[in-house]
CSV table of C-alpha atoms in Angstrom, one decimal:
chain,number,residue,atom,x,y,z
B,24,GLY,CA,12.1,12.1,25.5
B,25,VAL,CA,11.2,11.5,21.7
B,26,LEU,CA,8.7,8.8,22.7
B,27,GLY,CA,6.8,10.5,25.6
B,28,GLY,CA,5.0,12.7,23.8
B,29,TRP,CA,4.0,9.8,20.9
B,30,GLY,CA,3.2,7.6,24.0
B,31,VAL,CA,0.8,9.8,25.5
B,32,GLY,CA,-1.1,10.6,22.2
B,33,VAL,CA,-1.3,6.7,22.0
B,34,LEU,CA,-3.0,6.6,25.8
B,35,ARG,CA,-5.3,9.5,24.9
B,36,ASP,CA,-6.6,7.7,21.7
B,37,LYS,CA,-6.8,4.2,23.5
B,38,TYR,CA,-8.7,5.7,26.3
B,39,GLU,CA,-10.3,8.9,26.0
B,40,PHE,CA,-14.1,8.8,25.7
B,41,GLY,CA,-14.5,5.8,27.1
B,42,GLY,CA,-12.1,3.3,25.2
B,43,ILE,CA,-11.6,1.8,21.8
B,44,GLY,CA,-15.2,1.3,20.2
B,45,ALA,CA,-16.6,4.2,22.6
B,46,PRO,CA,-18.4,7.3,20.5
B,47,GLY,CA,-16.0,9.9,19.7
B,48,ASN,CA,-12.8,7.7,20.4
B,49,LYS,CA,-10.2,8.5,18.3
B,50,TRP,CA,-8.3,4.6,18.2
B,51,ASP,CA,-8.8,4.2,14.8
B,52,THR,CA,-8.9,7.8,13.2
B,53,ASN,CA,-5.7,8.9,14.5
B,54,MET,CA,-3.6,5.3,14.2
B,55,PRO,CA,-2.4,6.2,10.5
B,56,MET,CA,-1.2,9.4,12.2
B,57,ARG,CA,0.6,7.7,14.8
B,58,ALA,CA,2.1,5.5,12.6
B,59,LYS,CA,3.7,8.3,10.7
B,60,GLN,CA,5.0,9.8,14.0
B,61,ILE,CA,6.8,6.5,15.2
B,62,LEU,CA,8.3,6.4,11.8
B,63,ASN,CA,9.8,9.9,12.6
B,64,ILE,CA,10.8,8.8,15.6
B,65,CYS,CA,12.7,6.0,14.3
B,66,THR,CA,15.0,8.1,11.8
B,67,ARG,CA,15.4,11.1,14.1
B,68,LEU,CA,17.0,8.4,16.9
B,69,GLY,CA,19.0,6.6,14.7
B,70,THR,CA,20.8,3.4,13.3
B,71,THR,CA,19.2,1.1,16.2
B,72,ALA,CA,16.0,2.4,16.3
B,73,ILE,CA,15.9,2.4,12.3
B,74,LYS,CA,16.8,-1.5,12.8
B,75,ILE,CA,14.2,-2.0,15.2
B,76,GLY,CA,11.5,-0.4,13.0
B,77,GLN,CA,12.9,-2.4,9.8
B,78,ALA,CA,12.2,-5.7,12.2
B,79,LEU,CA,9.3,-4.4,13.4
B,80,SER,CA,7.7,-3.6,9.7
B,81,ILE,CA,7.3,-7.5,8.4
B,82,ARG,CA,5.4,-8.4,11.7
B,83,GLY,CA,2.0,-7.8,10.8
B,84,ASP,CA,0.8,-10.4,13.3
B,85,ILE,CA,1.9,-7.9,16.1
B,86,LEU,CA,1.3,-4.4,14.8
B,87,PRO,CA,-1.9,-3.1,13.2
B,88,ALA,CA,-1.8,-2.5,9.2
B,89,PRO,CA,-0.9,1.3,9.5
B,90,TYR,CA,2.0,1.0,11.3
B,91,VAL,CA,3.3,-2.2,8.5
B,92,LYS,CA,3.1,0.1,6.1
B,93,GLU,CA,4.7,3.3,7.5
B,94,LEU,CA,7.8,1.3,9.0
B,95,SER,CA,8.2,-0.4,5.9
B,96,GLU,CA,9.3,3.0,4.5
B,97,LEU,CA,12.5,1.8,6.8
B,98,GLN,CA,13.3,-0.8,4.2
B,99,ASP,CA,14.5,1.3,1.6
B,100,ARG,CA,13.8,4.5,2.3
B,101,VAL,CA,15.3,5.8,4.7
B,102,LYS,CA,16.2,9.6,4.9
B,103,PRO,CA,19.8,10.5,3.5
B,104,PHE,CA,22.2,12.6,6.3
B,105,SER,CA,22.9,16.0,4.7
B,106,THR,CA,25.4,16.0,2.1
B,107,LYS,CA,27.6,18.9,4.1
B,108,THR,CA,28.3,16.5,6.5
B,109,ALA,CA,28.7,13.5,4.6
B,110,LYS,CA,31.4,15.2,2.4
B,111,ASN,CA,32.9,16.2,5.9
B,112,ILE,CA,33.6,13.2,6.8
B,113,ILE,CA,35.0,11.9,3.5
B,114,GLU,CA,37.6,14.6,3.9
B,115,GLU,CA,38.4,13.4,7.4
B,116,GLU,CA,38.7,10.0,6.6
B,117,LEU,CA,41.3,11.1,3.3
B,118,ALA,CA,43.1,13.5,5.6
B,119,ALA,CA,43.5,10.4,8.4
B,120,SER,CA,44.8,8.2,5.6
B,121,GLY,CA,47.1,10.4,4.6
B,122,ALA,CA,45.6,10.5,0.8
B,123,GLY,CA,44.8,13.9,0.5
B,124,SER,CA,41.6,15.8,0.1
B,125,ILE,CA,38.7,15.2,-1.8
B,126,LYS,CA,40.1,17.9,-4.6
B,127,THR,CA,43.0,16.0,-4.7
B,128,VAL,CA,41.7,12.3,-5.3
B,129,PHE,CA,38.3,12.6,-7.0
B,130,ARG,CA,37.3,14.6,-10.3
B,131,THR,CA,33.7,14.7,-9.3
B,132,ILE,CA,31.1,12.9,-6.4
B,133,THR,CA,27.4,13.5,-6.5
B,134,ASP,CA,25.6,16.0,-5.2
B,135,GLU,CA,23.3,13.7,-3.5
B,136,PRO,CA,23.5,10.2,-2.6
B,137,VAL,CA,22.7,7.2,-4.9
B,138,ALA,CA,21.7,5.6,-1.7
B,139,ALA,CA,20.8,5.3,1.7
B,140,ALA,CA,20.3,3.0,4.5
B,141,SER,CA,20.3,2.9,8.3
B,142,ILE,CA,24.2,2.3,8.9
B,143,GLY,CA,25.1,4.6,5.8
B,144,GLN,CA,24.8,6.1,2.4
B,145,VAL,CA,26.8,5.7,-1.1
B,146,PHE,CA,27.9,8.5,-3.2
B,147,LYS,CA,29.1,8.1,-7.0
B,148,ALA,CA,32.4,9.5,-7.5
B,149,GLU,CA,35.1,10.0,-10.4
B,150,MET,CA,38.7,9.3,-9.4
B,151,ASN,CA,41.3,11.7,-10.9
B,152,ASP,CA,42.5,8.5,-13.1
B,153,GLY,CA,38.9,8.4,-14.6
B,154,THR,CA,38.1,5.5,-12.3
B,155,VAL,CA,34.1,5.4,-11.5
B,156,VAL,CA,33.8,4.3,-7.6
B,157,ALA,CA,30.9,4.3,-5.1
B,158,ILE,CA,31.8,5.8,-1.7
B,159,LYS,CA,30.5,4.4,1.4
B,160,VAL,CA,29.8,6.7,3.9
B,161,GLN,CA,29.1,5.6,7.7
B,162,ARG,CA,26.0,7.4,9.2
B,163,PRO,CA,27.5,10.0,12.4
B,164,ASP,CA,27.9,8.7,15.5
B,165,VAL,CA,26.2,5.0,13.8
B,166,ILE,CA,29.2,3.2,16.4
B,167,LYS,CA,27.3,5.3,19.2
B,168,ASP,CA,24.2,3.9,18.7
């Protein structure tokens, strides 16, 4: 699975060459790299893993500093999902509600989200009547998480 390679790496770092503190042991050296890996894993796994990572990012009492530092990225810097996917979701929702399509409802929509979070992201748009609105788009498969 996704965590398997990371877990094996952590175990090797901890126990290889005689354990933590022994000459040649890579526990301290590799910890920043392993922390970055767990950040990427949380992001790839989706909403639930991101939420767990966010909760752990404030627990300096149970996690080493490199993990707290990396996981704190999940507080306000979650990677957005693709704009194409987001616009497809908007199109599907507009069609399902009978409102029309992006072109019939909005004059413009930003190409990139103005914000991204664990559950969704936000685009700025201007409706055809000139009203500026924020469009919140839920991450794909967020309910499945």
